[in-house]
Amino acid sequence: MTQPHLPPEVMARAREIVALYPHPRSALIPLCHLAQEQDGWLRPEAMAEIAELVGITPAEVLGTATFYDMLHTEEVGSYVVTVCTNIACMLRGAYEVLDHAQDSLGTRVGATSADGMFTLEDAECLADCGRAPCLQVNHRFFGDVTAESFDRLVDDLRGGRLDDEVPHHGTLVRIRRDGGLRVDDEALRSERTASAAAMAERAAASAGGSGTPGGG
């Protein structure tokens, strides 16, 4: 008998998610998130087990997953770095940042670095135009990016200093739902406060290290 890909604890959580919906098929995307959280991407065997849970074919799971950028159907690095190249970011040096990222990571857009840590992507718009040029790392935003700040970001990621701010590459939502679309309000407030504090601390550190040379 073939060993199940999703372990018992993940399968139990999957059944809890299915039970939140009036129709099992409605749980398809949350189940894809759950499987991706385990593996970092949607493995074929995981998609087959998801299909069985919701009563559709693996091809239908794949067809849905390939529609969404947040779901990966091929293996990616531990950190998916997505650089915005739309007009606001382009005018403020996005392509220079992207070129530097390719050189710094030793990979090209659409590929993964040799050490398996970073997958590099570009995007049409990440909706953070006020901090152009911007990028995302595992769907967490970083703005006003320069070649120098990009290198600091990569160094912090490699050193594990952003583990509390940037989740594991397959994790999209860190708040566990316990019914319908509800989440615990206090947990949500706590997560937002911690995220804002971390961003403010990084902004202050960046400002402190960017003084004008030779200033009085």
mmCIF file of C-alpha atoms in Angstrom:
data_model
loop_
_atom_site.group_PDB
_atom_site.id
_atom_site.type_symbol
_atom_site.label_atom_id
_atom_site.label_comp_id
_atom_site.label_asym_id
_atom_site.label_seq_id
_atom_site.Cartn_x
_atom_site.Cartn_y
_atom_site.Cartn_z
ATOM 1 C CA MET A 1 0.000 0.000 0.000
ATOM 2 C CA THR A 2 1.325 3.447 -0.940
ATOM 3 C CA GLN A 3 2.303 5.615 2.003
ATOM 4 C CA PRO A 4 0.155 8.795 2.175
ATOM 5 C CA HIS A 5 2.076 11.952 1.372
ATOM 6 C CA LEU A 6 0.230 14.200 3.814
ATOM 7 C CA PRO A 7 0.938 12.982 7.384
ATOM 8 C CA PRO A 8 -1.934 12.198 9.784
ATOM 9 C CA GLU A 9 -1.792 15.560 11.583
ATOM 10 C CA VAL A 10 -1.950 17.488 8.297
ATOM 11 C CA MET A 11 -4.745 15.268 7.015
ATOM 12 C CA ALA A 12 -6.685 15.858 10.248
ATOM 13 C CA ARG A 13 -6.316 19.608 9.778
ATOM 14 C CA ALA A 14 -7.393 19.218 6.148
ATOM 15 C CA ARG A 15 -10.615 17.492 7.210
ATOM 16 C CA GLU A 16 -11.267 20.293 9.727
ATOM 17 C CA ILE A 17 -10.922 22.822 6.890
ATOM 18 C CA VAL A 18 -13.275 20.869 4.636
ATOM 19 C CA ALA A 19 -15.838 20.832 7.448
ATOM 20 C CA LEU A 20 -15.895 24.651 7.465
ATOM 21 C CA TYR A 21 -17.572 24.735 4.056
ATOM 22 C CA PRO A 22 -21.026 23.644 2.879
ATOM 23 C CA HIS A 23 -19.441 22.040 -0.207
ATOM 24 C CA PRO A 24 -16.094 20.195 0.034
ATOM 25 C CA ARG A 25 -14.853 21.652 -3.246
ATOM 26 C CA SER A 26 -14.980 25.146 -1.705
ATOM 27 C CA ALA A 27 -12.060 24.106 0.532
ATOM 28 C CA LEU A 28 -9.767 23.526 -2.451
ATOM 29 C CA ILE A 29 -7.595 26.647 -2.175
ATOM 30 C CA PRO A 30 -7.194 26.501 1.643
ATOM 31 C CA LEU A 31 -6.145 22.853 1.271
ATOM 32 C CA CYS A 32 -3.581 23.866 -1.348
ATOM 33 C CA HIS A 33 -2.228 26.415 1.126
ATOM 34 C CA LEU A 34 -2.011 23.708 3.782
ATOM 35 C CA ALA A 35 -0.105 21.299 1.537
ATOM 36 C CA GLN A 36 2.213 24.056 0.345
ATOM 37 C CA GLU A 37 2.949 24.983 3.949
ATOM 38 C CA GLN A 38 4.269 21.463 4.441
ATOM 39 C CA ASP A 39 6.404 21.157 1.306
ATOM 40 C CA GLY A 40 6.953 24.704 0.073
ATOM 41 C CA TRP A 41 5.185 23.820 -3.165
ATOM 42 C CA LEU A 42 2.333 21.605 -4.368
ATOM 43 C CA ARG A 43 3.724 18.163 -5.058
ATOM 44 C CA PRO A 44 1.730 15.934 -7.444
ATOM 45 C CA GLU A 45 1.083 13.414 -4.675
ATOM 46 C CA ALA A 46 -0.279 16.169 -2.431
ATOM 47 C CA MET A 47 -2.582 17.381 -5.207
ATOM 48 C CA ALA A 48 -3.861 13.827 -5.666
ATOM 49 C CA GLU A 49 -4.764 13.575 -1.970
ATOM 50 C CA ILE A 50 -6.415 17.007 -2.019
ATOM 51 C CA ALA A 51 -8.466 15.936 -5.027
ATOM 52 C CA GLU A 52 -9.701 12.873 -3.159
ATOM 53 C CA LEU A 53 -10.645 14.973 -0.124
ATOM 54 C CA VAL A 54 -12.851 17.366 -2.105
ATOM 55 C CA GLY A 55 -14.165 14.956 -4.733
ATOM 56 C CA ILE A 56 -12.482 16.243 -7.899
ATOM 57 C CA THR A 57 -9.641 15.064 -10.149
ATOM 58 C CA PRO A 58 -5.945 15.881 -9.638
ATOM 59 C CA ALA A 59 -6.064 17.694 -12.989
ATOM 60 C CA GLU A 60 -8.683 20.066 -11.577
ATOM 61 C CA VAL A 61 -6.485 20.769 -8.546
ATOM 62 C CA LEU A 62 -3.557 21.501 -10.856
ATOM 63 C CA GLY A 63 -5.716 23.703 -13.074
ATOM 64 C CA THR A 64 -6.756 25.789 -10.083
ATOM 65 C CA ALA A 65 -3.272 25.976 -8.577
ATOM 66 C CA THR A 66 -1.648 27.191 -11.794
ATOM 67 C CA PHE A 67 -4.071 30.129 -11.911
ATOM 68 C CA TYR A 68 -2.697 31.687 -8.707
ATOM 69 C CA ASP A 69 0.786 33.179 -8.307
ATOM 70 C CA MET A 70 0.796 32.371 -4.586
ATOM 71 C CA LEU A 71 0.591 28.644 -5.286
ATOM 72 C CA HIS A 72 3.670 26.926 -6.694
ATOM 73 C CA THR A 73 3.448 23.760 -8.770
ATOM 74 C CA GLU A 74 7.227 23.489 -9.119
ATOM 75 C CA GLU A 75 9.865 23.497 -6.401
ATOM 76 C CA VAL A 76 11.045 26.935 -5.270
ATOM 77 C CA GLY A 77 13.716 28.225 -2.923
ATOM 78 C CA SER A 78 13.296 28.860 0.780
ATOM 79 C CA TYR A 79 12.750 32.540 -0.059
ATOM 80 C CA VAL A 80 10.760 33.644 -3.102
ATOM 81 C CA VAL A 81 11.957 37.164 -3.948
ATOM 82 C CA THR A 82 9.597 39.079 -6.227
ATOM 83 C CA VAL A 83 10.749 42.444 -7.587
ATOM 84 C CA CYS A 84 8.103 44.855 -8.884
ATOM 85 C CA THR A 85 8.919 46.312 -12.328
ATOM 86 C CA ASN A 86 5.739 48.297 -12.989
ATOM 87 C CA ILE A 87 5.881 51.976 -13.946
ATOM 88 C CA ALA A 88 6.317 53.574 -10.503
ATOM 89 C CA CYS A 89 9.033 51.117 -9.531
ATOM 90 C CA MET A 90 10.632 51.194 -12.980
ATOM 91 C CA LEU A 91 11.039 54.982 -12.800
ATOM 92 C CA ARG A 92 12.794 54.631 -9.448
ATOM 93 C CA GLY A 93 15.301 51.999 -10.497
ATOM 94 C CA ALA A 94 13.494 48.661 -10.321
ATOM 95 C CA TYR A 95 15.364 47.176 -13.269
ATOM 96 C CA GLU A 96 18.672 48.189 -11.727
ATOM 97 C CA VAL A 97 17.591 46.456 -8.513
ATOM 98 C CA LEU A 98 16.514 43.385 -10.489
ATOM 99 C CA ASP A 99 19.820 43.250 -12.387
ATOM 100 C CA HIS A 100 21.693 43.563 -9.102
ATOM 101 C CA ALA A 101 19.557 40.813 -7.544
ATOM 102 C CA GLN A 102 20.429 38.451 -10.399
ATOM 103 C CA ASP A 103 24.137 39.179 -9.976
ATOM 104 C CA SER A 104 24.005 39.041 -6.168
ATOM 105 C CA LEU A 105 22.065 35.775 -5.992
ATOM 106 C CA GLY A 106 23.819 34.207 -8.960
ATOM 107 C CA THR A 107 20.573 33.326 -10.683
ATOM 108 C CA ARG A 108 18.172 34.676 -13.281
ATOM 109 C CA VAL A 109 14.527 35.658 -13.113
ATOM 110 C CA GLY A 110 12.382 32.543 -12.912
ATOM 111 C CA ALA A 111 15.155 30.375 -11.468
ATOM 112 C CA THR A 112 16.533 29.359 -8.074
ATOM 113 C CA SER A 113 19.993 30.041 -6.673
ATOM 114 C CA ALA A 114 22.485 27.188 -6.553
ATOM 115 C CA ASP A 115 22.161 26.876 -2.770
ATOM 116 C CA GLY A 116 18.379 26.446 -3.057
ATOM 117 C CA MET A 117 17.670 29.432 -0.817
ATOM 118 C CA PHE A 118 16.344 32.055 -3.243
ATOM 119 C CA THR A 119 13.926 31.960 -6.174
ATOM 120 C CA LEU A 120 13.877 35.252 -8.096
ATOM 121 C CA GLU A 121 10.766 36.587 -9.834
ATOM 122 C CA ASP A 122 9.567 39.858 -11.314
ATOM 123 C CA ALA A 123 6.010 41.175 -11.097
ATOM 124 C CA GLU A 124 3.918 43.735 -12.915
ATOM 125 C CA CYS A 125 2.657 45.394 -9.728
ATOM 126 C CA LEU A 126 2.882 44.624 -6.025
ATOM 127 C CA ALA A 127 0.643 47.560 -4.978
ATOM 128 C CA ASP A 128 3.268 49.278 -2.817
ATOM 129 C CA CYS A 129 3.894 52.208 -5.173
ATOM 130 C CA GLY A 130 4.420 54.689 -2.330
ATOM 131 C CA ARG A 131 7.656 52.867 -1.452
ATOM 132 C CA ALA A 132 8.915 52.235 -4.983
ATOM 133 C CA PRO A 133 10.949 50.338 -5.909
ATOM 134 C CA CYS A 134 9.512 47.538 -3.820
ATOM 135 C CA LEU A 135 9.745 43.790 -3.580
ATOM 136 C CA GLN A 136 8.238 40.893 -1.685
ATOM 137 C CA VAL A 137 9.945 38.042 0.116
ATOM 138 C CA ASN A 138 7.547 35.161 0.674
ATOM 139 C CA HIS A 139 4.707 37.679 0.162
ATOM 140 C CA ARG A 140 6.000 40.096 2.814
ATOM 141 C CA PHE A 141 6.690 43.645 1.588
ATOM 142 C CA PHE A 142 9.959 45.613 1.540
ATOM 143 C CA GLY A 143 10.088 49.098 0.033
ATOM 144 C CA ASP A 144 12.510 51.825 -1.071
ATOM 145 C CA VAL A 145 14.888 49.079 -2.162
ATOM 146 C CA THR A 146 18.413 49.859 -3.360
ATOM 147 C CA ALA A 147 21.266 47.548 -4.287
ATOM 148 C CA GLU A 148 22.749 48.119 -0.841
ATOM 149 C CA SER A 149 19.520 47.518 1.070
ATOM 150 C CA PHE A 150 18.876 44.424 -1.053
ATOM 151 C CA ASP A 151 22.213 42.974 0.003
ATOM 152 C CA ARG A 152 21.444 43.745 3.677
ATOM 153 C CA LEU A 153 18.050 42.062 3.285
ATOM 154 C CA VAL A 154 19.618 38.937 1.789
ATOM 155 C CA ASP A 155 22.230 38.872 4.554
ATOM 156 C CA ASP A 156 19.501 39.142 7.202
ATOM 157 C CA LEU A 157 17.532 36.345 5.556
ATOM 158 C CA ARG A 158 20.551 34.081 5.358
ATOM 159 C CA GLY A 159 21.359 34.809 8.995
ATOM 160 C CA GLY A 160 17.813 34.025 10.180
ATOM 161 C CA ARG A 161 17.343 37.521 11.583
ATOM 162 C CA LEU A 162 13.978 37.951 9.843
ATOM 163 C CA ASP A 163 12.457 34.611 10.778
ATOM 164 C CA ASP A 164 9.750 36.291 12.872
ATOM 165 C CA GLU A 165 8.845 38.698 10.077
ATOM 166 C CA VAL A 166 9.176 36.537 6.969
ATOM 167 C CA PRO A 167 7.449 33.138 7.213
ATOM 168 C CA HIS A 168 8.556 29.833 5.777
ATOM 169 C CA HIS A 169 8.223 29.927 2.000
ATOM 170 C CA GLY A 170 5.075 27.820 1.879
ATOM 171 C CA THR A 171 3.254 29.650 4.668
ATOM 172 C CA LEU A 172 0.791 32.267 3.448
ATOM 173 C CA VAL A 173 -1.347 32.779 6.581
ATOM 174 C CA ARG A 174 -0.034 32.187 10.082
ATOM 175 C CA ILE A 175 -3.371 32.574 11.872
ATOM 176 C CA ARG A 176 -5.310 29.336 12.186
ATOM 177 C CA ARG A 177 -8.969 29.627 11.267
ATOM 178 C CA ASP A 178 -11.461 28.007 13.593
ATOM 179 C CA GLY A 179 -14.671 28.573 11.659
ATOM 180 C CA GLY A 180 -15.844 30.056 8.370
ATOM 181 C CA LEU A 181 -13.912 33.207 7.586
ATOM 182 C CA ARG A 182 -13.422 34.092 11.254
ATOM 183 C CA VAL A 183 -10.066 34.541 12.960
ATOM 184 C CA ASP A 184 -9.300 35.395 16.560
ATOM 185 C CA ASP A 185 -9.360 39.204 16.801
ATOM 186 C CA GLU A 186 -6.682 39.380 19.489
ATOM 187 C CA ALA A 187 -4.324 37.132 17.507
ATOM 188 C CA LEU A 188 -4.841 39.296 14.438
ATOM 189 C CA ARG A 189 -4.135 42.513 16.359
ATOM 190 C CA SER A 190 -1.038 40.990 17.937
ATOM 191 C CA GLU A 191 0.334 39.868 14.571
ATOM 192 C CA ARG A 192 -0.262 43.274 12.997
ATOM 193 C CA THR A 193 1.359 45.100 15.937
ATOM 194 C CA ALA A 194 4.423 42.844 15.831
ATOM 195 C CA SER A 195 4.746 43.272 12.069
ATOM 196 C CA ALA A 196 4.456 47.067 12.289
ATOM 197 C CA ALA A 197 7.056 47.197 15.072
ATOM 198 C CA ALA A 198 9.484 45.056 13.071
ATOM 199 C CA MET A 199 9.058 47.246 9.982
ATOM 200 C CA ALA A 200 9.559 50.441 12.023
ATOM 201 C CA GLU A 201 12.715 49.027 13.603
ATOM 202 C CA ARG A 202 14.157 48.123 10.195
ATOM 203 C CA ALA A 203 13.255 51.563 8.790
ATOM 204 C CA ALA A 204 14.969 53.292 11.713
ATOM 205 C CA ALA A 205 18.075 51.123 11.317
ATOM 206 C CA SER A 206 18.182 51.862 7.592
ATOM 207 C CA ALA A 207 17.803 55.612 8.158
ATOM 208 C CA GLY A 208 20.541 55.545 10.760
ATOM 209 C CA GLY A 209 22.982 53.972 8.334
ATOM 210 C CA SER A 210 22.302 56.241 5.365
ATOM 211 C CA GLY A 211 23.795 59.540 6.487
ATOM 212 C CA THR A 212 25.378 61.824 3.917
ATOM 213 C CA PRO A 213 29.172 61.347 3.728
ATOM 214 C CA GLY A 214 31.045 64.385 4.887
ATOM 215 C CA GLY A 215 28.002 65.914 6.599
ATOM 216 C CA GLY A 216 28.586 68.265 9.518
#
